[in-house]
Amino acid sequence: MRVPDPPQVPDNSGPLSLLRRRTYLVILPITVVAALVIYLLSAGQPGLTFNTVALPALALGVLLLLLGLLSGRMPLRSVEHGFYVLVVATFLGKYVASVTHQDAPPDTALVEVFIWTPFVYVLAFLIDTPRRAMSRSAAVSALGILIGSYGVLSGTMPLVRLLEFHLAQGIILTMLYSLSSLKNQVLALQGQVGEMHRLAHLDPLTGISNRRQLELQLGHEVLRSQRYGTPWCVIMFDLDDFKGINDAHGHAVGDEVLREAARLMQREIRGTDLLGRWGGEEFLILAVQIDLPYALALTERLRAALAAHPMPGPGHVTASFGVAAYRDSESAESLISRADAALYLAKRAGKNRVEGALVRVDAPLQMPELHNPFPVAPPAEQTEVAQATSRWLSTFELGPQDDVSRTHLAGTFAQLAAALHPVATGRDLRLMADWYCVMFLHDDRCDASGIGKDPPRLHTLTTRLMWALQGHQPAADDEPLAWAMADLSRRLRDVGGDPWLQDVTEHVSAYFRSLSWEADNRARGVIPTTDDYVRMRPLTAGLAIDEAFLSLVDQLRLPGHVYAHPAVRALTQHANRAVCWSNDIISLEKELQGGDVHNLVLVLRQERGMGLQDALEAAAAMYHQELERLIDAPRHLPDLGPELNVHLARYVQLQQLRVGGILEWSWRSKRYQLGHGSGLPA
């Protein structure tokens, strides 16, 4: 079956035209140079020869074509045909000159013509379809036969040489036509195969990969991970309330929403990821070379982008996302099943959210024993403080809605305040419990709402809270946290005075800036380096704020130059790091399941290429190292005189009390623990 010639590609469109243009930008200058070189070599010959007349004309004509191509004023097709006309005219002129030149031997005349023959015919097949090129070449060959026949009749060319010459031309033309036709057949078959592949592997509605292609790629990724151990995740998402869109706006609008969602996600995902339509309004992303914390951060960015994107018909559309990371020796079916289960959890939790897939593991993490050289006896139940704080939270509609749960929350932080400040009065314990509740509720809301991964939203929130802490009245419609912070600001000023509140405000400002650093990392899915994390972690824990309360609640009086002494600063640093590393170890499972990347264990795992258990052990070693330094630090403290030495000794005791008290409280509160070994993300 004859395959028809492919249609001519429109001028200046597509990669083929770009390739042709680049080809002529090379061929045309070479032709100009070749013509001028041959002209110069022929310049010394006696008489007026063909080269001295035709070659300058050829060089000038080709140069004009080159300038027209470079300037864009001459279409590519015009350049091609103009070049072909110049070449054919020069070829035929050379043939005529060779035949009519009586002094040249016949063989020499034919050789001068024959060496240019392939170039003329190849050029014809380059610029046109095989049939048109064959017609043009046949016309040129016929003119050549007429010119040669004149030479035979005039006695300047033997008949045998003419027959040989044109027989060779016929063989060249036949081969060129066959090769060109074969090329077109191959291109046509490639187009058919490509179309069949597109129909088999692309979704006809959205133009992205269909389920068949996704299943094939899933198999490839499973094999690659099993061979090389590379991490990867699947992200399954489903447009929320899509049936309602079809019912309210029609299926045509629903189809356009699917297409627009696919286009948006295709722009937002990384170049290495594969997006496909799994079925209906459900999509799947294969995210390669990525761990679960990174994948959750990426997915949160996709969720926010989709929610903010205007859609035809409904205006805005949201989606629920389920993320699962590949486990060793897991099948693709199991991986998809876990992502689907996480997606179901996101739907049940209220939609427009991201959930990570959790699984039980055969070899759960073995939590290392954290030695505590500064044990703190559990403080007595702070019932009155807890009830007062619970009522205060209820005033601002903060915390759990029911009284029992809210009082339990308040009691948890009242006990923390009592553990860290054993000599504090009821008023001070109440103030500390209120402060801790506000800070932790702020932290919880950032995690639950996605604000902790959205730097602009976080900046807006912390700006309002800082405004309230500085004593400004919140707006009437401002959020409850801002009103609670304004109330705390007034009470803190009454107890500690303006200078002390200013000191607290500066520490809170630094704390909020460190949270912005965390949010930026989370938004980009970046695990910080160990050095950056060690430097920033005490700030993100708000430990400088806690230290400010030592002078208020524990009535510790130390001059500023004492706090600035290198030995005192080192002691504080060791205490802060011990608190942070113990907290990171205890909260690891919760942060893994939540997809957080800010944990010492994950930082060590990323930077040192460790397994999770080895990184956990390394973090425990760093914690114990800070303990040893904290124990040794008092030996290097300065001698400040009897009165200041008493206060300095009290400061050392409070720092040690804080390390031991927070560790004991963390173990007892279960705030960060989800049950060791109960479940880890895949």
PDB file of C-alpha atoms in Angstrom, residues 170-427:
ATOM      1  CA  GLY A 170      18.900   7.825 -13.624  1.00  0.00           C
ATOM      2  CA  ILE A 171      20.407   5.482 -11.032  1.00  0.00           C
ATOM      3  CA  ILE A 172      20.939   8.406  -8.623  1.00  0.00           C
ATOM      4  CA  LEU A 173      17.373   9.643  -9.089  1.00  0.00           C
ATOM      5  CA  THR A 174      15.908   6.146  -8.596  1.00  0.00           C
ATOM      6  CA  MET A 175      17.869   5.650  -5.355  1.00  0.00           C
ATOM      7  CA  LEU A 176      16.913   9.088  -4.064  1.00  0.00           C
ATOM      8  CA  TYR A 177      13.242   8.514  -4.836  1.00  0.00           C
ATOM      9  CA  SER A 178      13.276   5.106  -3.158  1.00  0.00           C
ATOM     10  CA  LEU A 179      15.046   6.373  -0.052  1.00  0.00           C
ATOM     11  CA  SER A 180      12.811   9.417   0.190  1.00  0.00           C
ATOM     12  CA  SER A 181       9.664   7.307  -0.184  1.00  0.00           C
ATOM     13  CA  LEU A 182      10.946   4.853   2.383  1.00  0.00           C
ATOM     14  CA  LYS A 183      11.646   7.734   4.735  1.00  0.00           C
ATOM     15  CA  ASN A 184       8.101   8.996   4.340  1.00  0.00           C
ATOM     16  CA  GLN A 185       6.713   5.549   4.993  1.00  0.00           C
ATOM     17  CA  VAL A 186       8.793   5.272   8.157  1.00  0.00           C
ATOM     18  CA  LEU A 187       7.654   8.726   9.296  1.00  0.00           C
ATOM     19  CA  ALA A 188       4.038   7.852   8.565  1.00  0.00           C
ATOM     20  CA  LEU A 189       4.329   4.588  10.469  1.00  0.00           C
ATOM     21  CA  GLN A 190       6.011   6.412  13.344  1.00  0.00           C
ATOM     22  CA  GLY A 191       3.120   8.861  13.360  1.00  0.00           C
ATOM     23  CA  GLN A 192       0.638   6.004  13.430  1.00  0.00           C
ATOM     24  CA  VAL A 193       2.533   4.287  16.245  1.00  0.00           C
ATOM     25  CA  GLY A 194       2.721   7.580  18.134  1.00  0.00           C
ATOM     26  CA  GLU A 195      -1.007   8.133  17.696  1.00  0.00           C
ATOM     27  CA  MET A 196      -1.725   4.579  18.850  1.00  0.00           C
ATOM     28  CA  HIS A 197       0.539   5.134  21.872  1.00  0.00           C
ATOM     29  CA  ARG A 198      -1.212   8.406  22.625  1.00  0.00           C
ATOM     30  CA  LEU A 199      -4.625   6.773  22.427  1.00  0.00           C
ATOM     31  CA  ALA A 200      -3.438   3.873  24.584  1.00  0.00           C
ATOM     32  CA  HIS A 201      -1.578   5.872  27.249  1.00  0.00           C
ATOM     33  CA  LEU A 202      -3.127   9.356  27.380  1.00  0.00           C
ATOM     34  CA  ASP A 203      -6.469  10.362  28.793  1.00  0.00           C
ATOM     35  CA  PRO A 204      -8.556  11.747  25.899  1.00  0.00           C
ATOM     36  CA  LEU A 205     -10.287  14.378  28.052  1.00  0.00           C
ATOM     37  CA  THR A 206      -7.375  15.936  29.948  1.00  0.00           C
ATOM     38  CA  GLY A 207      -4.415  14.979  27.753  1.00  0.00           C
ATOM     39  CA  ILE A 208      -2.406  13.640  30.705  1.00  0.00           C
ATOM     40  CA  SER A 209      -1.450  10.002  31.339  1.00  0.00           C
ATOM     41  CA  ASN A 210      -4.311   7.558  31.700  1.00  0.00           C
ATOM     42  CA  ARG A 211      -4.622   4.690  34.144  1.00  0.00           C
ATOM     43  CA  ARG A 212      -2.870   2.232  31.815  1.00  0.00           C
ATOM     44  CA  GLN A 213       0.229   4.462  31.612  1.00  0.00           C
ATOM     45  CA  LEU A 214       0.197   5.054  35.367  1.00  0.00           C
ATOM     46  CA  GLU A 215       0.044   1.319  36.063  1.00  0.00           C
ATOM     47  CA  LEU A 216       2.965   0.681  33.711  1.00  0.00           C
ATOM     48  CA  GLN A 217       5.029   3.415  35.359  1.00  0.00           C
ATOM     49  CA  LEU A 218       4.097   2.148  38.817  1.00  0.00           C
ATOM     50  CA  GLY A 219       5.604  -1.203  37.895  1.00  0.00           C
ATOM     51  CA  HIS A 220       8.779   0.477  36.630  1.00  0.00           C
ATOM     52  CA  GLU A 221       9.153   2.512  39.832  1.00  0.00           C
ATOM     53  CA  VAL A 222       8.666  -0.576  42.007  1.00  0.00           C
ATOM     54  CA  LEU A 223      11.428  -2.395  40.129  1.00  0.00           C
ATOM     55  CA  ARG A 224      13.742   0.619  40.248  1.00  0.00           C
ATOM     56  CA  SER A 225      13.215   1.098  43.978  1.00  0.00           C
ATOM     57  CA  GLN A 226      13.799  -2.582  44.673  1.00  0.00           C
ATOM     58  CA  ARG A 227      17.023  -2.464  42.658  1.00  0.00           C
ATOM     59  CA  TYR A 228      18.458   0.876  43.749  1.00  0.00           C
ATOM     60  CA  GLY A 229      16.596   1.638  46.985  1.00  0.00           C
ATOM     61  CA  THR A 230      15.406   5.030  45.735  1.00  0.00           C
ATOM     62  CA  PRO A 231      12.559   6.613  47.733  1.00  0.00           C
ATOM     63  CA  TRP A 232       9.341   7.611  45.990  1.00  0.00           C
ATOM     64  CA  CYS A 233       5.722   8.369  46.809  1.00  0.00           C
ATOM     65  CA  VAL A 234       2.304   8.336  45.239  1.00  0.00           C
ATOM     66  CA  ILE A 235      -0.085  11.237  45.683  1.00  0.00           C
ATOM     67  CA  MET A 236      -3.741  10.471  45.066  1.00  0.00           C
ATOM     68  CA  PHE A 237      -6.242  13.304  44.993  1.00  0.00           C
ATOM     69  CA  ASP A 238      -9.923  13.620  44.304  1.00  0.00           C
ATOM     70  CA  LEU A 239     -11.851  16.796  43.480  1.00  0.00           C
ATOM     71  CA  ASP A 240     -14.234  17.584  46.317  1.00  0.00           C
ATOM     72  CA  ASP A 241     -17.993  17.554  45.635  1.00  0.00           C
ATOM     73  CA  PHE A 242     -17.471  17.046  41.901  1.00  0.00           C
ATOM     74  CA  LYS A 243     -20.906  15.495  41.425  1.00  0.00           C
ATOM     75  CA  GLY A 244     -22.411  18.743  42.677  1.00  0.00           C
ATOM     76  CA  ILE A 245     -20.483  20.641  39.998  1.00  0.00           C
ATOM     77  CA  ASN A 246     -21.903  18.412  37.264  1.00  0.00           C
ATOM     78  CA  ASP A 247     -25.399  18.704  38.680  1.00  0.00           C
ATOM     79  CA  ALA A 248     -25.270  22.484  39.105  1.00  0.00           C
ATOM     80  CA  HIS A 249     -23.334  23.500  35.984  1.00  0.00           C
ATOM     81  CA  GLY A 250     -23.592  20.579  33.586  1.00  0.00           C
ATOM     82  CA  HIS A 251     -21.161  17.951  32.398  1.00  0.00           C
ATOM     83  CA  ALA A 252     -19.507  20.271  29.884  1.00  0.00           C
ATOM     84  CA  VAL A 253     -18.414  22.569  32.726  1.00  0.00           C
ATOM     85  CA  GLY A 254     -17.402  19.532  34.772  1.00  0.00           C
ATOM     86  CA  ASP A 255     -15.182  18.341  31.913  1.00  0.00           C
ATOM     87  CA  GLU A 256     -13.575  21.775  31.662  1.00  0.00           C
ATOM     88  CA  VAL A 257     -12.924  21.752  35.419  1.00  0.00           C
ATOM     89  CA  LEU A 258     -11.155  18.399  35.042  1.00  0.00           C
ATOM     90  CA  ARG A 259      -9.057  19.747  32.165  1.00  0.00           C
ATOM     91  CA  GLU A 260      -8.156  22.931  34.045  1.00  0.00           C
ATOM     92  CA  ALA A 261      -7.260  20.998  37.206  1.00  0.00           C
ATOM     93  CA  ALA A 262      -4.999  18.731  35.144  1.00  0.00           C
ATOM     94  CA  ARG A 263      -3.308  21.716  33.467  1.00  0.00           C
ATOM     95  CA  LEU A 264      -2.726  23.406  36.818  1.00  0.00           C
ATOM     96  CA  MET A 265      -1.301  20.313  38.492  1.00  0.00           C
ATOM     97  CA  GLN A 266       0.927  19.648  35.470  1.00  0.00           C
ATOM     98  CA  ARG A 267       2.422  23.126  35.893  1.00  0.00           C
ATOM     99  CA  GLU A 268       2.850  22.795  39.658  1.00  0.00           C
ATOM    100  CA  ILE A 269       4.482  19.360  39.932  1.00  0.00           C
ATOM    101  CA  ARG A 270       8.196  18.808  39.457  1.00  0.00           C
ATOM    102  CA  GLY A 271       9.578  17.915  36.045  1.00  0.00           C
ATOM    103  CA  THR A 272      10.441  14.393  37.231  1.00  0.00           C
ATOM    104  CA  ASP A 273       6.915  13.605  38.464  1.00  0.00           C
ATOM    105  CA  LEU A 274       4.173  11.916  36.440  1.00  0.00           C
ATOM    106  CA  LEU A 275       0.571  13.111  36.635  1.00  0.00           C
ATOM    107  CA  GLY A 276      -2.291  10.972  35.406  1.00  0.00           C
ATOM    108  CA  ARG A 277      -6.034  10.551  35.607  1.00  0.00           C
ATOM    109  CA  TRP A 278      -6.847   7.506  37.702  1.00  0.00           C
ATOM    110  CA  GLY A 279     -10.552   7.588  36.950  1.00  0.00           C
ATOM    111  CA  GLY A 280     -13.464  10.019  37.058  1.00  0.00           C
ATOM    112  CA  GLU A 281     -12.407  13.029  39.130  1.00  0.00           C
ATOM    113  CA  GLU A 282      -9.543  11.107  40.757  1.00  0.00           C
ATOM    114  CA  PHE A 283      -5.911  11.773  39.824  1.00  0.00           C
ATOM    115  CA  LEU A 284      -2.577  10.187  40.704  1.00  0.00           C
ATOM    116  CA  ILE A 285       0.932  11.649  40.880  1.00  0.00           C
ATOM    117  CA  LEU A 286       4.054   9.506  40.933  1.00  0.00           C
ATOM    118  CA  ALA A 287       6.623  11.586  42.832  1.00  0.00           C
ATOM    119  CA  VAL A 288      10.096  10.085  42.444  1.00  0.00           C
ATOM    120  CA  GLN A 289      13.266  10.608  44.493  1.00  0.00           C
ATOM    121  CA  ILE A 290      11.303  11.960  47.446  1.00  0.00           C
ATOM    122  CA  ASP A 291      10.658  10.942  51.050  1.00  0.00           C
ATOM    123  CA  LEU A 292       7.317  11.284  52.802  1.00  0.00           C
ATOM    124  CA  PRO A 293       8.133  14.611  54.570  1.00  0.00           C
ATOM    125  CA  TYR A 294       9.076  16.163  51.241  1.00  0.00           C
ATOM    126  CA  ALA A 295       6.056  14.626  49.509  1.00  0.00           C
ATOM    127  CA  LEU A 296       3.659  15.981  52.139  1.00  0.00           C
ATOM    128  CA  ALA A 297       5.143  19.467  51.783  1.00  0.00           C
ATOM    129  CA  LEU A 298       4.842  19.221  47.985  1.00  0.00           C
ATOM    130  CA  THR A 299       1.252  18.003  48.274  1.00  0.00           C
ATOM    131  CA  GLU A 300       0.289  20.826  50.622  1.00  0.00           C
ATOM    132  CA  ARG A 301       1.587  23.283  48.025  1.00  0.00           C
ATOM    133  CA  LEU A 302      -0.498  21.551  45.321  1.00  0.00           C
ATOM    134  CA  ARG A 303      -3.591  21.643  47.524  1.00  0.00           C
ATOM    135  CA  ALA A 304      -3.221  25.362  48.177  1.00  0.00           C
ATOM    136  CA  ALA A 305      -2.575  26.115  44.496  1.00  0.00           C
ATOM    137  CA  LEU A 306      -5.703  24.276  43.416  1.00  0.00           C
ATOM    138  CA  ALA A 307      -7.873  25.880  46.095  1.00  0.00           C
ATOM    139  CA  ALA A 308      -6.740  29.368  45.027  1.00  0.00           C
ATOM    140  CA  HIS A 309      -7.113  28.795  41.270  1.00  0.00           C
ATOM    141  CA  PRO A 310     -10.284  30.200  39.622  1.00  0.00           C
ATOM    142  CA  MET A 311     -12.291  27.582  37.783  1.00  0.00           C
ATOM    143  CA  PRO A 312     -14.955  27.955  35.061  1.00  0.00           C
ATOM    144  CA  GLY A 313     -18.425  27.544  36.493  1.00  0.00           C
ATOM    145  CA  PRO A 314     -17.978  26.891  40.238  1.00  0.00           C
ATOM    146  CA  GLY A 315     -15.300  29.568  40.650  1.00  0.00           C
ATOM    147  CA  HIS A 316     -13.064  27.602  42.992  1.00  0.00           C
ATOM    148  CA  VAL A 317     -12.599  23.875  43.457  1.00  0.00           C
ATOM    149  CA  THR A 318     -10.791  22.034  46.237  1.00  0.00           C
ATOM    150  CA  ALA A 319      -9.394  18.522  46.446  1.00  0.00           C
ATOM    151  CA  SER A 320      -8.518  16.010  49.139  1.00  0.00           C
ATOM    152  CA  PHE A 321      -5.100  14.358  48.977  1.00  0.00           C
ATOM    153  CA  GLY A 322      -3.706  11.051  50.219  1.00  0.00           C
ATOM    154  CA  VAL A 323       0.054  10.459  50.216  1.00  0.00           C
ATOM    155  CA  ALA A 324       1.875   7.147  50.646  1.00  0.00           C
ATOM    156  CA  ALA A 325       5.596   6.417  50.487  1.00  0.00           C
ATOM    157  CA  TYR A 326       6.867   3.172  48.970  1.00  0.00           C
ATOM    158  CA  ARG A 327       8.005   0.489  51.408  1.00  0.00           C
ATOM    159  CA  ASP A 328      10.601  -2.191  50.708  1.00  0.00           C
ATOM    160  CA  SER A 329       9.153  -5.225  48.884  1.00  0.00           C
ATOM    161  CA  GLU A 330       5.721  -3.619  48.651  1.00  0.00           C
ATOM    162  CA  SER A 331       3.511  -4.183  45.616  1.00  0.00           C
ATOM    163  CA  ALA A 332       2.110  -1.332  43.576  1.00  0.00           C
ATOM    164  CA  GLU A 333      -1.393  -2.450  44.513  1.00  0.00           C
ATOM    165  CA  SER A 334      -0.606  -2.165  48.242  1.00  0.00           C
ATOM    166  CA  LEU A 335       0.934   1.277  47.777  1.00  0.00           C
ATOM    167  CA  ILE A 336      -2.109   2.553  45.873  1.00  0.00           C
ATOM    168  CA  SER A 337      -4.410   1.029  48.483  1.00  0.00           C
ATOM    169  CA  ARG A 338      -2.669   2.927  51.288  1.00  0.00           C
ATOM    170  CA  ALA A 339      -2.763   6.203  49.355  1.00  0.00           C
ATOM    171  CA  ASP A 340      -6.455   5.640  48.713  1.00  0.00           C
ATOM    172  CA  ALA A 341      -7.030   4.988  52.426  1.00  0.00           C
ATOM    173  CA  ALA A 342      -5.224   8.247  53.282  1.00  0.00           C
ATOM    174  CA  LEU A 343      -7.397  10.051  50.726  1.00  0.00           C
ATOM    175  CA  TYR A 344     -10.474   8.597  52.408  1.00  0.00           C
ATOM    176  CA  LEU A 345      -9.232   9.931  55.749  1.00  0.00           C
ATOM    177  CA  ALA A 346      -8.813  13.389  54.221  1.00  0.00           C
ATOM    178  CA  LYS A 347     -12.389  13.238  52.938  1.00  0.00           C
ATOM    179  CA  ARG A 348     -13.706  12.184  56.336  1.00  0.00           C
ATOM    180  CA  ALA A 349     -11.681  14.899  58.112  1.00  0.00           C
ATOM    181  CA  GLY A 350     -13.468  17.665  56.218  1.00  0.00           C
ATOM    182  CA  LYS A 351     -11.978  17.630  52.688  1.00  0.00           C
ATOM    183  CA  ASN A 352      -9.528  20.133  51.187  1.00  0.00           C
ATOM    184  CA  ARG A 353      -6.674  18.676  53.213  1.00  0.00           C
ATOM    185  CA  VAL A 354      -3.652  16.378  52.981  1.00  0.00           C
ATOM    186  CA  GLU A 355      -3.297  13.081  54.832  1.00  0.00           C
ATOM    187  CA  GLY A 356      -0.292  10.760  54.906  1.00  0.00           C
ATOM    188  CA  ALA A 357      -0.650   6.982  54.835  1.00  0.00           C
ATOM    189  CA  LEU A 358       0.330   5.255  58.086  1.00  0.00           C
ATOM    190  CA  VAL A 359       1.164   1.582  58.358  1.00  0.00           C
ATOM    191  CA  ARG A 360       2.229  -0.832  61.026  1.00  0.00           C
ATOM    192  CA  VAL A 361       5.745  -2.083  60.581  1.00  0.00           C
ATOM    193  CA  ASP A 362       7.243  -5.415  61.516  1.00  0.00           C
ATOM    194  CA  ALA A 363      10.316  -3.784  63.075  1.00  0.00           C
ATOM    195  CA  PRO A 364       9.168  -0.604  64.845  1.00  0.00           C
ATOM    196  CA  LEU A 365      11.676   1.962  66.020  1.00  0.00           C
ATOM    197  CA  GLN A 366      13.373   1.137  69.274  1.00  0.00           C
ATOM    198  CA  MET A 367      13.209   4.296  71.351  1.00  0.00           C
ATOM    199  CA  PRO A 368      16.611   4.822  73.024  1.00  0.00           C
ATOM    200  CA  GLU A 369      16.729   5.322  76.754  1.00  0.00           C
ATOM    201  CA  LEU A 370      17.197   8.976  77.583  1.00  0.00           C
ATOM    202  CA  HIS A 371      19.174   9.348  80.797  1.00  0.00           C
ATOM    203  CA  ASN A 372      17.875  12.086  83.092  1.00  0.00           C
ATOM    204  CA  PRO A 373      20.406  13.195  85.739  1.00  0.00           C
ATOM    205  CA  PHE A 374      17.992  15.892  86.930  1.00  0.00           C
ATOM    206  CA  PRO A 375      14.796  13.981  87.833  1.00  0.00           C
ATOM    207  CA  VAL A 376      11.839  16.033  88.891  1.00  0.00           C
ATOM    208  CA  ALA A 377       9.158  14.685  91.180  1.00  0.00           C
ATOM    209  CA  PRO A 378       5.696  14.887  89.604  1.00  0.00           C
ATOM    210  CA  PRO A 379       4.045  18.021  90.992  1.00  0.00           C
ATOM    211  CA  ALA A 380       0.724  17.877  92.746  1.00  0.00           C
ATOM    212  CA  GLU A 381      -2.454  18.300  90.733  1.00  0.00           C
ATOM    213  CA  GLN A 382      -3.016  21.999  90.097  1.00  0.00           C
ATOM    214  CA  THR A 383      -6.791  21.727  90.174  1.00  0.00           C
ATOM    215  CA  GLU A 384      -7.600  25.355  90.969  1.00  0.00           C
ATOM    216  CA  VAL A 385      -5.118  26.696  88.430  1.00  0.00           C
ATOM    217  CA  ALA A 386      -6.404  24.275  85.792  1.00  0.00           C
ATOM    218  CA  GLN A 387     -10.012  25.304  86.366  1.00  0.00           C
ATOM    219  CA  ALA A 388      -9.179  29.013  86.283  1.00  0.00           C
ATOM    220  CA  THR A 389      -7.176  28.633  83.075  1.00  0.00           C
ATOM    221  CA  SER A 390      -9.975  26.559  81.540  1.00  0.00           C
ATOM    222  CA  ARG A 391     -12.492  29.308  82.281  1.00  0.00           C
ATOM    223  CA  TRP A 392     -10.112  31.895  80.842  1.00  0.00           C
ATOM    224  CA  LEU A 393      -9.748  29.874  77.619  1.00  0.00           C
ATOM    225  CA  SER A 394     -13.512  29.524  77.393  1.00  0.00           C
ATOM    226  CA  THR A 395     -13.853  33.313  77.558  1.00  0.00           C
ATOM    227  CA  PHE A 396     -11.963  33.576  74.265  1.00  0.00           C
ATOM    228  CA  GLU A 397     -13.456  30.367  72.801  1.00  0.00           C
ATOM    229  CA  LEU A 398     -10.038  28.708  72.739  1.00  0.00           C
ATOM    230  CA  GLY A 399      -9.203  25.050  73.277  1.00  0.00           C
ATOM    231  CA  PRO A 400     -11.616  22.086  73.312  1.00  0.00           C
ATOM    232  CA  GLN A 401     -15.307  22.902  73.356  1.00  0.00           C
ATOM    233  CA  ASP A 402     -16.294  20.686  76.301  1.00  0.00           C
ATOM    234  CA  ASP A 403     -15.314  21.674  79.845  1.00  0.00           C
ATOM    235  CA  VAL A 404     -13.712  18.324  80.733  1.00  0.00           C
ATOM    236  CA  SER A 405     -11.301  18.270  77.811  1.00  0.00           C
ATOM    237  CA  ARG A 406     -10.494  21.948  78.153  1.00  0.00           C
ATOM    238  CA  THR A 407      -9.764  21.579  81.887  1.00  0.00           C
ATOM    239  CA  HIS A 408      -7.554  18.570  81.151  1.00  0.00           C
ATOM    240  CA  LEU A 409      -5.603  20.641  78.609  1.00  0.00           C
ATOM    241  CA  ALA A 410      -5.204  23.499  81.089  1.00  0.00           C
ATOM    242  CA  GLY A 411      -4.159  21.058  83.832  1.00  0.00           C
ATOM    243  CA  THR A 412      -1.435  19.630  81.602  1.00  0.00           C
ATOM    244  CA  PHE A 413       0.239  23.002  81.247  1.00  0.00           C
ATOM    245  CA  ALA A 414      -0.387  23.962  84.862  1.00  0.00           C
ATOM    246  CA  GLN A 415       1.609  20.887  85.850  1.00  0.00           C
ATOM    247  CA  LEU A 416       4.384  21.849  83.420  1.00  0.00           C
ATOM    248  CA  ALA A 417       4.576  25.308  85.020  1.00  0.00           C
ATOM    249  CA  ALA A 418       4.664  23.748  88.499  1.00  0.00           C
ATOM    250  CA  ALA A 419       7.414  21.309  87.474  1.00  0.00           C
ATOM    251  CA  LEU A 420       9.639  24.036  86.051  1.00  0.00           C
ATOM    252  CA  HIS A 421       8.939  26.635  88.746  1.00  0.00           C
ATOM    253  CA  PRO A 422       8.473  24.785  92.051  1.00  0.00           C
ATOM    254  CA  VAL A 423       8.500  27.990  94.152  1.00  0.00           C
ATOM    255  CA  ALA A 424       5.979  29.867  92.003  1.00  0.00           C
ATOM    256  CA  THR A 425       2.835  31.233  93.640  1.00  0.00           C
ATOM    257  CA  GLY A 426      -0.683  30.452  92.480  1.00  0.00           C
ATOM    258  CA  ARG A 427      -0.897  33.735  90.579  1.00  0.00           C
TER     259      ARG A 427
END
